[in-house]
Tab-separated table of C-alpha atoms in Angstrom:
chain	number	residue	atom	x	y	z
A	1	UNK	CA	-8.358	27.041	-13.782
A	2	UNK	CA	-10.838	29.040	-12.128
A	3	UNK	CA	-10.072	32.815	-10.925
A	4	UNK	CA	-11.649	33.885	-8.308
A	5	UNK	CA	-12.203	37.608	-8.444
A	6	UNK	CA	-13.569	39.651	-5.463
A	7	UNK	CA	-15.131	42.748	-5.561
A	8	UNK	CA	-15.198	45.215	-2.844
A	9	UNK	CA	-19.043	45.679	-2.725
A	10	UNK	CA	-20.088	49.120	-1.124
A	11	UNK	CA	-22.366	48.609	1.732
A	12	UNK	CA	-25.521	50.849	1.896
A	13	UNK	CA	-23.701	53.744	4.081
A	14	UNK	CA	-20.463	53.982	1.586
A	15	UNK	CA	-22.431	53.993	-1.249
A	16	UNK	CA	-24.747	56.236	-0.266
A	17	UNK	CA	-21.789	58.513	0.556
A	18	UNK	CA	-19.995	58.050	-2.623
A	19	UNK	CA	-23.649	59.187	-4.111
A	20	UNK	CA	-23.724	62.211	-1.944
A	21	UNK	CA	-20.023	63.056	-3.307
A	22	UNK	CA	-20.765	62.863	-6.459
A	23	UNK	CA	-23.848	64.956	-6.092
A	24	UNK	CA	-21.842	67.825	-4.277
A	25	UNK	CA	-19.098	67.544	-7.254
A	26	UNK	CA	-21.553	67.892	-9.764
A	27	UNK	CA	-22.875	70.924	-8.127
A	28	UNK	CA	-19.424	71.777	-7.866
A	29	UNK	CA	-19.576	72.422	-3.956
A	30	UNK	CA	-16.714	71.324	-1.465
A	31	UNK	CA	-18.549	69.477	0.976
A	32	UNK	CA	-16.822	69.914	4.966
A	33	UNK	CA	-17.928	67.487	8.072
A	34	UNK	CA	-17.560	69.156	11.262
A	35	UNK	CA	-16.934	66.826	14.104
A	36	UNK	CA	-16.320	67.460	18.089
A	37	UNK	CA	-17.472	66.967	20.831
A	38	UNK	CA	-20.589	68.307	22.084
A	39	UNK	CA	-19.976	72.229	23.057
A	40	UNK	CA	-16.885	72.857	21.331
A	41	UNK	CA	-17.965	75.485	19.481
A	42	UNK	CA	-19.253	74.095	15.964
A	43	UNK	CA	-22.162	76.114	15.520
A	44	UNK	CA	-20.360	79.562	16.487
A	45	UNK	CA	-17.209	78.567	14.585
A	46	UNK	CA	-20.410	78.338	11.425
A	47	UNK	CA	-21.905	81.709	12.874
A	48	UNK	CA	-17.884	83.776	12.236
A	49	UNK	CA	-16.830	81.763	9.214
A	50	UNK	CA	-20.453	82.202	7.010
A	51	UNK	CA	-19.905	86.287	6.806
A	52	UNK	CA	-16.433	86.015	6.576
A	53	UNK	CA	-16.450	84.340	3.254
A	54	UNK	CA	-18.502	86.817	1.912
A	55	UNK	CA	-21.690	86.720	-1.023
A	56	UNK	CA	-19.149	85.435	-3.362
A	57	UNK	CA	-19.167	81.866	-1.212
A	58	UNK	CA	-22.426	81.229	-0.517
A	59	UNK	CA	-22.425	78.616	2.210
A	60	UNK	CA	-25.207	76.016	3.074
A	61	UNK	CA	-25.359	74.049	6.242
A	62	UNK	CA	-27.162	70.789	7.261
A	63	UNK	CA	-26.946	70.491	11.230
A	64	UNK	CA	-27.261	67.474	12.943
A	65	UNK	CA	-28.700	67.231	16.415
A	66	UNK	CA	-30.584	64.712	18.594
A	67	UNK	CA	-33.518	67.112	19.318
A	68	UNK	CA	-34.273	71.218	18.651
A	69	UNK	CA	-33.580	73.101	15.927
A	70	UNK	CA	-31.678	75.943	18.232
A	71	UNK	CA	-28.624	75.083	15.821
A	72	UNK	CA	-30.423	76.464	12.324
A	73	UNK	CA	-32.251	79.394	14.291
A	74	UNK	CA	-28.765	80.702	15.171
A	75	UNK	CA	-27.393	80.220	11.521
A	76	UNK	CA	-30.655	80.597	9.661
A	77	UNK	CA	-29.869	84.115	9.037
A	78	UNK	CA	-26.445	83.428	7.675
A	79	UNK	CA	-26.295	80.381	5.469
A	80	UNK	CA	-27.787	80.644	1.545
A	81	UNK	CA	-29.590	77.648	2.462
A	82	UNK	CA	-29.838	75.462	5.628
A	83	UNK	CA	-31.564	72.452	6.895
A	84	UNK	CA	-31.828	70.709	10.516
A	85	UNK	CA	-31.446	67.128	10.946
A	86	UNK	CA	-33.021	65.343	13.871
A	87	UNK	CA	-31.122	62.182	14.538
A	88	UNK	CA	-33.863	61.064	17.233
A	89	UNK	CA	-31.641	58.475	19.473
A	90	UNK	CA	-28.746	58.607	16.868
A	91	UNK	CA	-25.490	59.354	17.627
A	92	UNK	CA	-23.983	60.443	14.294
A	93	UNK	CA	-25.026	61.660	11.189
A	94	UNK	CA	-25.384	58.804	8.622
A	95	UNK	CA	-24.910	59.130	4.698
A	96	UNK	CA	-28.645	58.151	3.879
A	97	UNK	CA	-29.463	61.307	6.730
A	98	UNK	CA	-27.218	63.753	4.467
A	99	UNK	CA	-28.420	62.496	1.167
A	100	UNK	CA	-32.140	63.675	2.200
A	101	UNK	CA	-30.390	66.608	3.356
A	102	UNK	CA	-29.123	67.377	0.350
A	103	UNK	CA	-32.864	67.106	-1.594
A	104	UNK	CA	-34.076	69.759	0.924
A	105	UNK	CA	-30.870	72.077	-0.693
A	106	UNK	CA	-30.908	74.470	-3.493
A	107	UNK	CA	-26.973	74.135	-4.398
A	108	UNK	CA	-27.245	76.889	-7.283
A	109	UNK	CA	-24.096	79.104	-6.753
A	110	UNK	CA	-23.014	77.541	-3.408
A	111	UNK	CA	-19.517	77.282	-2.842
A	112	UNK	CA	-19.501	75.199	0.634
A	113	UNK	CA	-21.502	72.725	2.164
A	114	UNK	CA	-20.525	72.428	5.990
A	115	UNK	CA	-22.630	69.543	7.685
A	116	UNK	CA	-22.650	70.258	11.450
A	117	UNK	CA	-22.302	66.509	12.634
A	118	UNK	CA	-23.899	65.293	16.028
A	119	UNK	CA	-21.590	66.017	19.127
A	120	UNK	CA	-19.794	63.163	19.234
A	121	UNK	CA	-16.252	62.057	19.742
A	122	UNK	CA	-16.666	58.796	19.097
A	123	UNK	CA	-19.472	57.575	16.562
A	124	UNK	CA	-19.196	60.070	14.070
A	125	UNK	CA	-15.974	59.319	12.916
A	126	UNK	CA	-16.404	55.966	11.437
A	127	UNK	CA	-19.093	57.135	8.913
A	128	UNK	CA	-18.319	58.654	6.287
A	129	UNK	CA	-21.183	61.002	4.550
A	130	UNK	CA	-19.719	61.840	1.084
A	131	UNK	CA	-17.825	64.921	1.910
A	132	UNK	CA	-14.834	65.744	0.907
A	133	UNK	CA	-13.129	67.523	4.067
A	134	UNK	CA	-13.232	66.967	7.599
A	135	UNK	CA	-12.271	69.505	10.219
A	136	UNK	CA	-12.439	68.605	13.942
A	137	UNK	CA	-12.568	71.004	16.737
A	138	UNK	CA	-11.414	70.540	20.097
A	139	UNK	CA	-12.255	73.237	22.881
A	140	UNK	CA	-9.603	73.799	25.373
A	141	UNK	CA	-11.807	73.515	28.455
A	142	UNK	CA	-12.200	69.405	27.223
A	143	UNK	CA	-8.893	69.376	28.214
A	144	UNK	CA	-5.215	68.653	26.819
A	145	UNK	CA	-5.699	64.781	27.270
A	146	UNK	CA	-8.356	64.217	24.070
A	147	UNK	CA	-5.660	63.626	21.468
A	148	UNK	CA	-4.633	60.528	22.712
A	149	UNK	CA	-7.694	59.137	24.188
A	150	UNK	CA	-9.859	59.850	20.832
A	151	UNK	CA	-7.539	59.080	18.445
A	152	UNK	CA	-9.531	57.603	15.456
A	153	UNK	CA	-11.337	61.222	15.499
A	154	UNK	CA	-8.010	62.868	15.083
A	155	UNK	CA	-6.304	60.475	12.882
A	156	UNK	CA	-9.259	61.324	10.498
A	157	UNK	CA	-8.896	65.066	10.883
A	158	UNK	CA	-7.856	67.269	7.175
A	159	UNK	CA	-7.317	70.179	9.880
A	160	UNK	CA	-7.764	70.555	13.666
A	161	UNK	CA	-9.074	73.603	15.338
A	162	UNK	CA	-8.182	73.908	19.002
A	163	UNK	CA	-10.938	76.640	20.356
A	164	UNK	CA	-12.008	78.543	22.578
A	165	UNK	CA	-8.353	79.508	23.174
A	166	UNK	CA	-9.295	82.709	25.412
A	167	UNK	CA	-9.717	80.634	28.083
A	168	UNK	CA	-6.052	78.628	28.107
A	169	UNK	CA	-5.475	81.418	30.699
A	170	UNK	CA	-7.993	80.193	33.647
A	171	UNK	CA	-7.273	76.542	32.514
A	172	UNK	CA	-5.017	74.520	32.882
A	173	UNK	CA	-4.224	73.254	29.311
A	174	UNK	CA	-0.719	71.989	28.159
A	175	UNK	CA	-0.636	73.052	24.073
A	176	UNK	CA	2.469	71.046	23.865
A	177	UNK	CA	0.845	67.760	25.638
A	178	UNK	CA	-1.765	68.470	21.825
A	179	UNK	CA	1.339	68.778	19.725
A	180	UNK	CA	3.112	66.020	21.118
A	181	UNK	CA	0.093	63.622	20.679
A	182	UNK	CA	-1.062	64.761	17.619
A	183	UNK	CA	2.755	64.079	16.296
A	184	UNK	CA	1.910	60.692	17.098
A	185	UNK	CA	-1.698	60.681	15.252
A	186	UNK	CA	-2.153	63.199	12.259
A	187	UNK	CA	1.153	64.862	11.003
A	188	UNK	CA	-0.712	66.035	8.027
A	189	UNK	CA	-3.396	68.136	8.890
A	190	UNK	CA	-2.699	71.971	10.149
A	191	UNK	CA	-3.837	72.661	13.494
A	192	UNK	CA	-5.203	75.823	13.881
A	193	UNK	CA	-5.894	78.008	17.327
A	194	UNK	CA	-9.252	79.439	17.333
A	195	UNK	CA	-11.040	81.855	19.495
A	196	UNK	CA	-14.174	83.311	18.177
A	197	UNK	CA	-14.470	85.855	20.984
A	198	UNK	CA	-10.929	87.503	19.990
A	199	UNK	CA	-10.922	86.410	16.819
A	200	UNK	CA	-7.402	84.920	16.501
A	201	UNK	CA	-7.386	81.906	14.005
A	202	UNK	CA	-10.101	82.992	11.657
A	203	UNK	CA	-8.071	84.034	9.047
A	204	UNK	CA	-5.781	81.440	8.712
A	205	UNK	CA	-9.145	78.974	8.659
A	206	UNK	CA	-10.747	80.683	5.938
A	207	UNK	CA	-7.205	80.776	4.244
A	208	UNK	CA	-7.309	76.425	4.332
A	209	UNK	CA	-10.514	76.622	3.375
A	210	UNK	CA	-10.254	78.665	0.229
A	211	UNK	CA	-7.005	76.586	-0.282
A	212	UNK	CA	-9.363	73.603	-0.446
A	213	UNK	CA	-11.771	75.195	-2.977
A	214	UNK	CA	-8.865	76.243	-5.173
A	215	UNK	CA	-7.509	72.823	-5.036
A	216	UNK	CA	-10.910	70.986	-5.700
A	217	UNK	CA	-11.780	73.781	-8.464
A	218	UNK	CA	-8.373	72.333	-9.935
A	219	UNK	CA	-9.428	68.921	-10.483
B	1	UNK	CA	-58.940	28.672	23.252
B	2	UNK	CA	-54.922	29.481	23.150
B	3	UNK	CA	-53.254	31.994	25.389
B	4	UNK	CA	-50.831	33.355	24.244
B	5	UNK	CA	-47.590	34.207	26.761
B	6	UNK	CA	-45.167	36.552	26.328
B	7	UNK	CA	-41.942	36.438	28.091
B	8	UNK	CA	-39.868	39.301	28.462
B	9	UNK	CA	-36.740	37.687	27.716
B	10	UNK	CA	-33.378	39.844	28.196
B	11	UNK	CA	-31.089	40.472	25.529
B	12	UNK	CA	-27.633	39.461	26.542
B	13	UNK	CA	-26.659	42.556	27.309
B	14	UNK	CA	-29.570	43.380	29.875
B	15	UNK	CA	-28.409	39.445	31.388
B	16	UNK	CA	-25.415	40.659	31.640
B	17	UNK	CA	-26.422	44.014	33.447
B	18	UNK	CA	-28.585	42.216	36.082
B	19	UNK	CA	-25.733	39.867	37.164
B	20	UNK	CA	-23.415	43.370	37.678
B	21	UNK	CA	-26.114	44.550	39.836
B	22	UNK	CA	-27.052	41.371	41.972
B	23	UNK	CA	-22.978	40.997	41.911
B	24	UNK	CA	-22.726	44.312	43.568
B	25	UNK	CA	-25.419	43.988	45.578
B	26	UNK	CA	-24.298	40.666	47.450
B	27	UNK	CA	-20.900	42.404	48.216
B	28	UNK	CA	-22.826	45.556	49.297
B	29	UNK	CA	-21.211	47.598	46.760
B	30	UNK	CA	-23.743	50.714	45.018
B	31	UNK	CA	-23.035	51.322	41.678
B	32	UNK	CA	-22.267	54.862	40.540
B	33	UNK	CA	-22.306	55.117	36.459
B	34	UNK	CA	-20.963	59.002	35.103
B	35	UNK	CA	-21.952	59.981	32.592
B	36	UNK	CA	-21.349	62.985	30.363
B	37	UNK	CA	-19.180	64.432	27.469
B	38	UNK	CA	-15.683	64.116	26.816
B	39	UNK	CA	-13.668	66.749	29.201
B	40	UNK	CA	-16.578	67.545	31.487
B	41	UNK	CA	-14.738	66.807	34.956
B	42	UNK	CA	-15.562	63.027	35.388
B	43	UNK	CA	-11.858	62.098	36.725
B	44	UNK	CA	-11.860	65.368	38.633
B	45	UNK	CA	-14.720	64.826	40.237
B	46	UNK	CA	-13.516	61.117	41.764
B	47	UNK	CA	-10.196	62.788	42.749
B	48	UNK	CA	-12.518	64.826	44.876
B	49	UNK	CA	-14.592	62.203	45.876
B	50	UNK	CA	-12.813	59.575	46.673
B	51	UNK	CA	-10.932	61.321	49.392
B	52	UNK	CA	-13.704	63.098	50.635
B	53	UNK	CA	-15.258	59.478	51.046
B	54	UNK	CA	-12.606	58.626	54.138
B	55	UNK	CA	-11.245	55.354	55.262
B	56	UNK	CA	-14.728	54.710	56.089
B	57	UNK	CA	-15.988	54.698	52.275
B	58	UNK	CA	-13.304	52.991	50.197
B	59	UNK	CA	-14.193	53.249	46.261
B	60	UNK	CA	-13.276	50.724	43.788
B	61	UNK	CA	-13.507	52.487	40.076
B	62	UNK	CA	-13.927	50.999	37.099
B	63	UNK	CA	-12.801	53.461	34.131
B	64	UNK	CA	-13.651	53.992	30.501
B	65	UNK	CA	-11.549	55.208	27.569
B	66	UNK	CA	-10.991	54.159	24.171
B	67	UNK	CA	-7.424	54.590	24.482
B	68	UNK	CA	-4.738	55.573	26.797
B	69	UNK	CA	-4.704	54.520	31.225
B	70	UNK	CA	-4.453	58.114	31.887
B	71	UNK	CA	-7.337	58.405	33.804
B	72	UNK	CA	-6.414	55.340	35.900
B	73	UNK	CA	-3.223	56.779	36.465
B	74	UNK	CA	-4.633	60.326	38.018
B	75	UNK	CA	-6.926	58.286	40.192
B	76	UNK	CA	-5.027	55.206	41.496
B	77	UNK	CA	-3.305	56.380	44.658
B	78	UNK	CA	-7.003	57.476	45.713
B	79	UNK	CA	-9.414	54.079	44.498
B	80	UNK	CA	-8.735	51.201	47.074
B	81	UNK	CA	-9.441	49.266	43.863
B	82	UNK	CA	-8.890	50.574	39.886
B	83	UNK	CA	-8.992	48.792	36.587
B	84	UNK	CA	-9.029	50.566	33.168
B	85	UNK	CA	-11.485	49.447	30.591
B	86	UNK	CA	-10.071	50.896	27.135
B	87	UNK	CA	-13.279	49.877	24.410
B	88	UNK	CA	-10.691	50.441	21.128
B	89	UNK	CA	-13.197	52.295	19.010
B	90	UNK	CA	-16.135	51.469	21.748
B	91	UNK	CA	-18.513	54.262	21.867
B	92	UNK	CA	-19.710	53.050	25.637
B	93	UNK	CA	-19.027	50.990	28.456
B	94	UNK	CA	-21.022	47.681	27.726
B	95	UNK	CA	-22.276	45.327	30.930
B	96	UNK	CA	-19.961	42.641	29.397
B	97	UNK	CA	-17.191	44.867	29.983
B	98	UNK	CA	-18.404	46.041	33.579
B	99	UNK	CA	-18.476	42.246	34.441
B	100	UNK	CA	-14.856	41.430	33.081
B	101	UNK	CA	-14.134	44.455	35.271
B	102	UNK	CA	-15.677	43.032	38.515
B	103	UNK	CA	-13.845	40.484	37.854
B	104	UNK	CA	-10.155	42.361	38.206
B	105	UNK	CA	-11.480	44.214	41.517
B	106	UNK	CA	-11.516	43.316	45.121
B	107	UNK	CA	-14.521	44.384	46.303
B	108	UNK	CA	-13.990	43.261	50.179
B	109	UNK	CA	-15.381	46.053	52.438
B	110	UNK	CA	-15.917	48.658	49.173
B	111	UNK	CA	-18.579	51.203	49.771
B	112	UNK	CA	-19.072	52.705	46.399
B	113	UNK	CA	-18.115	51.179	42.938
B	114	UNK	CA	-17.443	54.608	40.271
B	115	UNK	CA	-17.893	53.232	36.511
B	116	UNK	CA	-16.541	56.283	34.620
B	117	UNK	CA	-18.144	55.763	31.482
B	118	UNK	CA	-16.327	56.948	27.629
B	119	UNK	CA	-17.199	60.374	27.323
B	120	UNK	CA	-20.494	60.507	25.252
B	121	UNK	CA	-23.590	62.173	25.544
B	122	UNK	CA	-25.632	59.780	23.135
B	123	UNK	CA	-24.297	55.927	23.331
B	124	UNK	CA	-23.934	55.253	27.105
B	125	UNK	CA	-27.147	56.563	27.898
B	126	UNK	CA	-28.718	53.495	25.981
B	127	UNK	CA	-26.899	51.162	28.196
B	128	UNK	CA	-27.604	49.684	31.253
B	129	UNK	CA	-24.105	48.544	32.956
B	130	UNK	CA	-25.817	46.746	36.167
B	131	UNK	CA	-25.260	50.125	38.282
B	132	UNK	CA	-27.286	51.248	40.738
B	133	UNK	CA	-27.473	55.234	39.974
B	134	UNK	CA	-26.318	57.510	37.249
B	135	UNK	CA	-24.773	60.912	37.909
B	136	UNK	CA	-24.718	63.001	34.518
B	137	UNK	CA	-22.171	65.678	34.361
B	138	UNK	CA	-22.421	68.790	32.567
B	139	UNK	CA	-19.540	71.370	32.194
B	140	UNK	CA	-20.674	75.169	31.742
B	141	UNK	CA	-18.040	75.350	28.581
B	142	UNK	CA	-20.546	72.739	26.676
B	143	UNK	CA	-22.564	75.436	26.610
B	144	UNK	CA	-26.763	76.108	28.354
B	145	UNK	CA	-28.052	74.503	25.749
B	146	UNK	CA	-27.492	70.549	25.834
B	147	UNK	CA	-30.155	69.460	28.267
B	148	UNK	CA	-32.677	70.127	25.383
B	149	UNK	CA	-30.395	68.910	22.671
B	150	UNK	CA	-29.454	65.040	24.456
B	151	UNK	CA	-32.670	64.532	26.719
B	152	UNK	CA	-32.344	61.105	26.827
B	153	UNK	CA	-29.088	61.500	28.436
B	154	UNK	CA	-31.004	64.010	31.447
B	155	UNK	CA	-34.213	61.467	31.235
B	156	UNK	CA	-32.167	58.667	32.727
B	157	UNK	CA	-29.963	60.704	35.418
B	158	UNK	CA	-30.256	60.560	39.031
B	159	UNK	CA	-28.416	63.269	40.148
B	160	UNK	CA	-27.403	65.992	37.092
B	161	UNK	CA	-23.843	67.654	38.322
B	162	UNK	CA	-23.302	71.554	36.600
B	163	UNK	CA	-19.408	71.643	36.548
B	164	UNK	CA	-16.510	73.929	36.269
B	165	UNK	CA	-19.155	76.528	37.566
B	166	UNK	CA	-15.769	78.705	38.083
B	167	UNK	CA	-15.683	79.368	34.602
B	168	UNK	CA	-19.411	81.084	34.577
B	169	UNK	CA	-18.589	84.354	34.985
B	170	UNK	CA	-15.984	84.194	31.565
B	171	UNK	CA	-18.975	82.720	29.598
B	172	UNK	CA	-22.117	83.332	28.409
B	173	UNK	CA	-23.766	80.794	30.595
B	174	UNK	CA	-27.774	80.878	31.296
B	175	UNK	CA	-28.506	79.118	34.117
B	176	UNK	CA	-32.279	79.771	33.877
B	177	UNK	CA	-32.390	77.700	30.255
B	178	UNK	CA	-30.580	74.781	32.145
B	179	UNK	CA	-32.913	74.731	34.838
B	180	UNK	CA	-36.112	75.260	32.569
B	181	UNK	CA	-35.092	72.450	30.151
B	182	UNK	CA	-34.575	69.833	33.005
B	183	UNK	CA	-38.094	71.034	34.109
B	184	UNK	CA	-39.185	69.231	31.074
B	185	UNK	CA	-36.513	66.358	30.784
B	186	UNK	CA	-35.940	65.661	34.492
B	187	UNK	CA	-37.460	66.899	38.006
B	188	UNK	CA	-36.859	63.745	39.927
B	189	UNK	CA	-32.890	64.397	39.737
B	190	UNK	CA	-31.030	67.081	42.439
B	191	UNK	CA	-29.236	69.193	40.267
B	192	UNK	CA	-25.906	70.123	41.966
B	193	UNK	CA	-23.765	72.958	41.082
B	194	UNK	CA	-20.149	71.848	41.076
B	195	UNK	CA	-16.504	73.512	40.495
B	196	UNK	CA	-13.678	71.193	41.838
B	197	UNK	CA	-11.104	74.298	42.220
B	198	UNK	CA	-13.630	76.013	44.705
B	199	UNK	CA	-14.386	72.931	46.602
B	200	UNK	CA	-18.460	74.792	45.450
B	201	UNK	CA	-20.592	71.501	45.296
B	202	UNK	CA	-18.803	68.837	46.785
B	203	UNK	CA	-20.720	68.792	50.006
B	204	UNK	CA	-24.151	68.242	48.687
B	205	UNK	CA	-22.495	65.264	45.924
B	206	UNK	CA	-21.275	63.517	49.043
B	207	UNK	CA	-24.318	63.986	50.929
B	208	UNK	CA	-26.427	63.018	48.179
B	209	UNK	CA	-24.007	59.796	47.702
B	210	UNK	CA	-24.394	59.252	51.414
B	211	UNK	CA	-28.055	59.492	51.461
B	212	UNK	CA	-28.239	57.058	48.353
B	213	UNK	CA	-25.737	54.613	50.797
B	214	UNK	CA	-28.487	54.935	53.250
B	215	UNK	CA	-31.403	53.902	51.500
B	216	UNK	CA	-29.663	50.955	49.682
B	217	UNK	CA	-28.106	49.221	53.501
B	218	UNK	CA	-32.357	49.966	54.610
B	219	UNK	CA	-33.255	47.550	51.484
């Protein structure tokens, strides 16, 4: 009798990723993907949280963009080490973009690798690029209705940051109607209420994130 | 000697694009494709619009989501004609999509056909639906920076719409940077400054859609 046996063969992008994984464990740094719509606040969420960890969690950042390299400039002065990736036409970051990424890196001493992924609700989701963590923002002026109309982003979420929540006030934005659909989608992963003009939500951000390290350090 | 001929021949999906368009055309619909990121005032702006319009101007819509018929639901007591296109895990409308559309509507005595594309800056931009214009919105939340980060998104516009222009004064918003990128990206396209709770806007989007009305009945 013959047994057939069938092996789940990695295309290119997974095992690229699984390469970029195991390059970021070796290095021992805990790798975080950063998806959201364009505008929600990615890059300034990067600017607060860099500092706030402090020298003894060096931090470095590969951004992905379209066009420009506005995105380092503003962190370039924060992150140990930092590099811009110009998707061109692309709509996501791919695995083979972040493994290049991570040549251009010196990941002596780095704690966290954040990769600042194309604003994108949609594309970015379905490709994973090694790391080990996704957070996705949502800013409140997108609206209370994203949940449930972009739920593969959300269902993919390890946390959820709702930002820019200074401005719930001059919006109308329904925090329950986000609860409520997110019940539905991710029951697992904290959501967290940001504002990086008054601050709120920083604290208990960096406390997941340090969470995460302590957990990955236990492995 | 040989001579060699080249035929441009369309992909299926540009086929399928020029049908939309000649479909449209022979019922003397024009074809109005938004565009713009997720949360950016797209269904606001039809609820607007579409009463604005009159009797005189009915509007058939034709909306895009990967999930939910909320949008449909906000704007069917307006549209004389609505169907809800939800892609699954579709980054953009595709013109095989559009056409299974046309196919639910009624377009007898329909002025203006509104295809509210998935909220994307990168994917729809790459596809042609069969519309006749494109009117790319951009919220002041996003931020003053995303003309220069998805150009090919401003390239392709006809008319650019700045919304929730309410919000300006609560953000740090520079108009000058918008207006200097599109310099670059776009001069052809009006840019119109838009926020639906003022009613600031709406006149010169309805002119502009009038004057677009014009032209086409002249062809």
């Amino acid at each position: 009798m013959k047994i057939h046996v069938v092996r789940n063969v990695l295309d290119a992008g997974e095992a690229a990723a699984e390469t970029n994984r195991r390059r970021m464990d070796e290095a021992g740094v805990l790798g975080v993907n950063l998806l959201s719509a364009p505008g929600s606040g990615k890059t300034t969420l990067l600017e607060k949280t860099i500092p706030a960890l402090g020298p003894d969690h060096r931090c470095a950042v590969l951004v992905g963009d379209l066009q420009t390299t506005r995105d380092a400039e503003r962190l370039g002065h924060l992150a140990a080490e930092i590099t811009q990736i110009n998707t061109g036409r692309g709509c996501h970051l791919s695995a083979a973009e972040v493994a290049r990424g991570l040549d251009s890196l010196n990941l002596d001493r780095v704690s966290f690798l954040f990769i600042e992924n194309v604003g994108n609700m949609v594309c970015p989701a379905a490709f994973d690029l090694g790391e080990h963590l996704r957070a996705v923002l949502l800013s409140t002026p997108e609206g209370d209705d994203k949940v449930a109309k972009y739920p593969v982003l959300f269902q993919t979420a390890d946390a959820i940051l709702l930002t820019k929540t200074d401005l719930i006030g001059v919006l109308e934005f329904d925090l329950d109607r986000v609860r409520d659909d997110l019940s539905r989608v991710n029951t697992g992963a904290p959501l967290i209420l940001m504002s990086p003009k008054t601050g709120e939500g920083l604290e208990p951000w960096l406390a997941w994130l340090m969470e995460q390290r302590r957990g990955r350090d236990k492995q």
